[in-house]
Structures are given as structure tokens and as C-alpha cells.
Coordinates of C-alpha atoms in Angstrom, one line a residue:
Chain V
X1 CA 93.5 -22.6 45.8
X2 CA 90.2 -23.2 45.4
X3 CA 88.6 -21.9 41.7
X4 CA 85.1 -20.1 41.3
X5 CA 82.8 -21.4 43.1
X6 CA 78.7 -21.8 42.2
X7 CA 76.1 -23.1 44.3
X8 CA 73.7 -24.5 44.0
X9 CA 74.9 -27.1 41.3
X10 CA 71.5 -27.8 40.1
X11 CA 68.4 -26.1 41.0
X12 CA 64.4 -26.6 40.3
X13 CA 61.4 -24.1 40.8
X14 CA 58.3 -23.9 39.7
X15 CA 57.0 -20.8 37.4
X16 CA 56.4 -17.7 39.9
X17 CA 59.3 -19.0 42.5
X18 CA 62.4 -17.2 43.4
X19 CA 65.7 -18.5 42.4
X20 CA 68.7 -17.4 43.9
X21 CA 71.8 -18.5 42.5
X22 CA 75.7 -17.7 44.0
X23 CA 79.1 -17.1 43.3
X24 CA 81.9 -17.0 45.4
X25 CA 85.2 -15.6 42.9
X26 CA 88.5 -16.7 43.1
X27 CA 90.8 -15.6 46.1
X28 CA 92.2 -12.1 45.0
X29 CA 89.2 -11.3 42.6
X30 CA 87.2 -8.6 42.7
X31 CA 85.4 -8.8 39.6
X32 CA 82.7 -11.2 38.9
X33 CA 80.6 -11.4 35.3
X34 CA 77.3 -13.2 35.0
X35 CA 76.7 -15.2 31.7
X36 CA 73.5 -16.9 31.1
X37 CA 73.7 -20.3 28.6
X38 CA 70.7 -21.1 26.7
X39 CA 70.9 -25.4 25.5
X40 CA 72.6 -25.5 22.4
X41 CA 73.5 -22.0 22.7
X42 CA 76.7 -19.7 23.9
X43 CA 77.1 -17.5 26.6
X44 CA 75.1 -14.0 26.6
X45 CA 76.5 -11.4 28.7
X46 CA 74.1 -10.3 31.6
X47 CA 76.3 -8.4 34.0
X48 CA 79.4 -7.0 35.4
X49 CA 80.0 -6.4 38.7
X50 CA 83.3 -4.8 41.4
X51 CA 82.7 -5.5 44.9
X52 CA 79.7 -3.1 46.1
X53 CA 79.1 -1.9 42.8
X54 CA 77.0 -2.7 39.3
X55 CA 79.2 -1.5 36.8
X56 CA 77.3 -2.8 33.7
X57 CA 74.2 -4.3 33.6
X58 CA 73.1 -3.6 29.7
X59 CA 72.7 -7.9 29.5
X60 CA 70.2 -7.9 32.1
X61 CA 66.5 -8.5 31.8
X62 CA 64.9 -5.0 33.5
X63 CA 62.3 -6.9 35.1
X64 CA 62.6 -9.5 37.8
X65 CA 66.6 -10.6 37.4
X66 CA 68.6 -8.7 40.0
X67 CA 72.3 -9.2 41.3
X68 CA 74.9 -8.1 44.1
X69 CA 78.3 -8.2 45.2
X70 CA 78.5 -7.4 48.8
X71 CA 81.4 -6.0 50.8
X72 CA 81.5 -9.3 52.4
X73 CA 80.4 -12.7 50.6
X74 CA 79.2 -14.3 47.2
X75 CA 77.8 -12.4 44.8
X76 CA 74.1 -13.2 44.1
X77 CA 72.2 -13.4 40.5
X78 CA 68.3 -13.1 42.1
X79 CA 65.4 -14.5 39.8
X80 CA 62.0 -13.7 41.0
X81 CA 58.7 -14.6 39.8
X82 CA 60.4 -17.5 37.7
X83 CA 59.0 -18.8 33.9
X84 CA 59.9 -21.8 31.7
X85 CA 62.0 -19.5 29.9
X86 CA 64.7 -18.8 32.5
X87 CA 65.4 -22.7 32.3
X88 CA 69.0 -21.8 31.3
X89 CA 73.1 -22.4 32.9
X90 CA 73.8 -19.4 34.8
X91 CA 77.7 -19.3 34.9
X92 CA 80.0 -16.8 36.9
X93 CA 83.3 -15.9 36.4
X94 CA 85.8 -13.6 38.0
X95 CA 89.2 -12.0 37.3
X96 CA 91.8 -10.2 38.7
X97 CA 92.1 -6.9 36.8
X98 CA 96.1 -5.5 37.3
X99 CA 97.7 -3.5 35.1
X100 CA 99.1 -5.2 32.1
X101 CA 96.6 -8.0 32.4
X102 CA 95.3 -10.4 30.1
X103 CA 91.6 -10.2 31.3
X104 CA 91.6 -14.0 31.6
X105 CA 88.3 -14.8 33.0
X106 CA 87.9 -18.0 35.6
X107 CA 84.3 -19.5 35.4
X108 CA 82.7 -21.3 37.8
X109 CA 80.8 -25.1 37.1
X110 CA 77.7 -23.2 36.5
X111 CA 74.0 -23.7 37.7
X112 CA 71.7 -25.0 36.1
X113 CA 68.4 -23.8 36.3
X114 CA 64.8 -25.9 35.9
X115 CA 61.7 -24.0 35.8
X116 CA 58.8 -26.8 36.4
Chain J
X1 CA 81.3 -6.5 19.8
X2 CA 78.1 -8.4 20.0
X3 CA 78.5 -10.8 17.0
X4 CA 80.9 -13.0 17.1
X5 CA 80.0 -15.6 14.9
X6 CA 81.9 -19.3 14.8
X7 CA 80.5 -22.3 12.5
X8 CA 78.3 -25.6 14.7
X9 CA 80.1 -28.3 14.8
X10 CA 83.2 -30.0 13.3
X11 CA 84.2 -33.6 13.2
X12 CA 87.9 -34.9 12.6
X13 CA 89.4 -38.1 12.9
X14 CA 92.2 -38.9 15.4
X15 CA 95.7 -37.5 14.8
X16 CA 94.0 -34.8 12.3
X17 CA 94.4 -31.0 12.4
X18 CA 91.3 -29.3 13.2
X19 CA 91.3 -25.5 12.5
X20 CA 88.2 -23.9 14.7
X21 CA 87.3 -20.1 12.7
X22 CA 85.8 -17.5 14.2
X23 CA 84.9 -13.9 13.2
X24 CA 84.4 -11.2 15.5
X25 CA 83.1 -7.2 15.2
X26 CA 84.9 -4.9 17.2
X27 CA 88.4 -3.7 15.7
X28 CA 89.3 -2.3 19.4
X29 CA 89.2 -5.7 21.0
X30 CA 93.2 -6.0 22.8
X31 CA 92.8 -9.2 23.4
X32 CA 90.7 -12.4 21.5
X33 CA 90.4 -15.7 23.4
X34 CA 89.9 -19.1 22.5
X35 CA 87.8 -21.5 25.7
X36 CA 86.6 -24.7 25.7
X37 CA 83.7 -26.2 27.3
X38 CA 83.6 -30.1 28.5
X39 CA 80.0 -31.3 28.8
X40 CA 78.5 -29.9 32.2
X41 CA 81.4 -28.0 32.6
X42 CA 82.4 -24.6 33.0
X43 CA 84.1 -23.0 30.4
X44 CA 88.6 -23.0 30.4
X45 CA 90.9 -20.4 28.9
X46 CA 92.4 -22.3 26.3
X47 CA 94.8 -19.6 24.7
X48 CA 94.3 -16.1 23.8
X49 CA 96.5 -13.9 21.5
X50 CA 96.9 -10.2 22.2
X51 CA 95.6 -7.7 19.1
X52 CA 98.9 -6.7 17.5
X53 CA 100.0 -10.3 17.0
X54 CA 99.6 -12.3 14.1
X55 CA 100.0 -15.7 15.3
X56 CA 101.0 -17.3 18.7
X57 CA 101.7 -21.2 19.1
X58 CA 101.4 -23.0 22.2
X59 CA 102.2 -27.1 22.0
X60 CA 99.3 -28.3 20.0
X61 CA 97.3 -25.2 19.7
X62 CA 98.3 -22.3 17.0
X63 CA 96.1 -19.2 17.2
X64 CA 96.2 -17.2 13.8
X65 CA 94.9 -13.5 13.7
X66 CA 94.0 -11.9 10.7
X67 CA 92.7 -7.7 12.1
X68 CA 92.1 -6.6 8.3
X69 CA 89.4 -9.1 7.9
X70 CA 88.8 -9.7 11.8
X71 CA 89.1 -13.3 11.7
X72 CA 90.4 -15.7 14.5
X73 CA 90.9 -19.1 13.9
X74 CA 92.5 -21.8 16.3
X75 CA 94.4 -25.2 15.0
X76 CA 94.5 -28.0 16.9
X77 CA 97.5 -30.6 16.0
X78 CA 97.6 -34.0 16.5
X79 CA 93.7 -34.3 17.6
X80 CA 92.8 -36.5 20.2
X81 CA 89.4 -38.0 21.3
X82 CA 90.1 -36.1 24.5
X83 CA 89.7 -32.8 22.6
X84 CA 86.3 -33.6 21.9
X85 CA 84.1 -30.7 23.4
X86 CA 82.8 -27.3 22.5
X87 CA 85.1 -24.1 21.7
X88 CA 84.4 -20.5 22.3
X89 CA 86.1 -17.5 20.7
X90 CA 85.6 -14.2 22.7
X91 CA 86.7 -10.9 22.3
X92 CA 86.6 -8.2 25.0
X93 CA 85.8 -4.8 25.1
X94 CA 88.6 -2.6 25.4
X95 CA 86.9 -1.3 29.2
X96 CA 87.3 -5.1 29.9
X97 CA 83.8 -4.3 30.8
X98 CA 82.3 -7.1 28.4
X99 CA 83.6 -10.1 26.6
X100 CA 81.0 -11.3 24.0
X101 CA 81.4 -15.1 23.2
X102 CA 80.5 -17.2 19.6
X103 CA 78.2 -19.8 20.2
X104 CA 80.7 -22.4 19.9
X105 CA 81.9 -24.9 17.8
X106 CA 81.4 -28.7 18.7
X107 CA 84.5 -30.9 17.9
X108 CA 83.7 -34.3 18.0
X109 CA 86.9 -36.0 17.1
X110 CA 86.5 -39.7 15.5
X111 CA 88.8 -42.9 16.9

């Protein structure tokens, strides 16, 4: 029963590099939220995703931040051309939307992001 | 829905109440959360009270809503050092599309 899963844990790149972070949901989820945390800061919405499909993306940067949820495996939060200023915690969570739900969002452990 | 606005930091001594306030935007929200966030940690659904309630109480935690002046707030009984981290309100949109979080409150709770 395992929970959200990010990897990696901990990741460092210098400015221009590509940084791809992942998120494998909970078992039964199908709906998996990005959140970035700046230090000191809370959690700013980036995007919200079903399997195969971007449903809201309005928290994203336009340029060089990208993300997925494939038919089959983690979804993916794609940095490219990295600067000091995406130094941040990326966290996923997921959820299990039914009818009468609660919402309740499970996050992952996050990944923390070092831009050299 | 974007501002939901909770107070820094709040420091109580052992066996105190601590009462957590929060004030959110969007009258729609159906539900309003409360998480908490251990250092390096993810963050964990503490409790969350659905719109048309006025209060819900679970063990140490009592969750008071007040709509009119959208205002959450979140009382912690009997503190312990162990509650010692940072807590989130969030609201959601009524889509469930988005759930905008406060920028915490950091508890540090005093032997």
C-alpha cells in the first residue's frame, strides 16, 4: 500500500540543465497535482493533470516547465534550461476523485531541487 | 481562491491550546482542509470540515468554520512537542480542479 511516490529525493543541476522530476500516484489514483514550495514559503499550484490529459495548467510557467501523465507510468514535471530560481520543493499529490468524495489529496516526500 | 492568508509562526508551551487561524477567498469552496508539514516532509491531511458545518472535533483537533466572515481556524488541545511543525489551511475549488494553500503557520511548541 505504498503512498505517493517522488523520485528523485534530491536533485542538483547546474543553470541551463534539464531536470526531470517524477511521480508515481497512489494505487487507484488517477489524478496527480504539481505544487512547487519556494523556502519559507507555501505551496503554489502549478498543474493538474488525469491520466493522458492536462486539465489545468494556469500555475505553470509558459516557458520551459512542461508535464505528462502517460497512459502507462509516473507522471513527469520537465524543467529545461534550468536557473537559480527554480531552486525550489517540487511536491506531487494524487487523489481518487468518486462521487461524494472529500478531495483529500496524498502528497508525495517531494523533490528538492538545486540549481548550481 | 488564490489568497488564503494564515499568520508565521506560533509558539505555545506544552499541554497549551494552540488555535491555528486562517482566512480564505472563495465562498464556493465545499470543502476547507487543515495539513501539516514535518520538516523535509511531505505534507498530511490533518482534518478538513465540509462548507455547511460549523465546527467538527476530532480527539485533539477542533476545526471551527465561520462562512460569513470566511474564517477557519484549527485548535489543538493538550499540545505536545511532537506537534511542532508547519500547518496549512487549503480550500479547493469547487471543480476540485485547484486547492490553493496559506503559507503556513509554524508551531513550535515549548517543553
Amino acid at each position: 500500500n505504498a503512498g505517493v511516490m517522488q523520485n528523485p529525493r534530491h536533485l542538483v543541476r547546474r543553470r541551463g540543465q534539464e531536470a526531470r522530476l517524477r511521480c508515481s500516484p497512489m494505487k487507484g489514483h488517477s489524478h496527480v497535482y504539481w505544487y512547487r514550495q519556494l523556502p519559507e514559503e507555501g505551496l503554489k499550484f502549478m498543474v493538474y493533470l488525469q491520466k493522458e490529459n492536462i486539465i489545468d495548467e494556469s500555475g505553470m510557467p509558459k516557458e520551459r516547465f512542461s508535464a505528462e501523465f502517460p497512459k502507462e507510468g509516473p507522471s513527469i514535471l520537465r524543467i529545461q534550461q534550468v536557473v537559480r530560481g527554480d531552486s525550489a520543493a517540487y511536491f506531487c499529490a494524487s487523489s481518487k476523485m468518486s462521487a461524494g468524495g472529500t478531495g483529500e489529496l496524498f502528497f508525495g516526500e517531494g523533490s528538492r531541487l538545486t540549481v548550481l | 481562491g488564490e489568497d488564503v492568508e494564515q499568520s508565521l509562526f506560533l509558539s505555545v508551551r506544552e499541554g497549551d491550546s494552540s488555535v491555528i487561524n486562517c482566512t480564505y477567498t472563495d465562498s464556493s469552496s465545499t470543502y476547507l482542509y487543515w495539513y501539516k508539514q514535518e520538516p523535509g516532509a511531505g505534507l498530511q491531511l490533518l482534518t478538513y470540515i465540509f462548507s455547511n458545518m460549523d465546527m467538527k472535533q476530532d480527539q485533539r483537533l477542533t476545526v471551527l468554520l465561520n462562512k460569513k466572515d470566511k474564517h477557519l481556524s484549527l485548535r489543538i488541545a493538550d499540545t505536545q512537542t511532537g506537534d511542532s511543525a508547519i500547518y496549512f489551511c487549503a480550500e479547493v475549488s469547487p471543480n476540485f480542479n485547484k486547492f490553493y494553500f496559506g503559507s503556513g503557520t509554524k508551531l513550535n511548541v515549548k517543553p
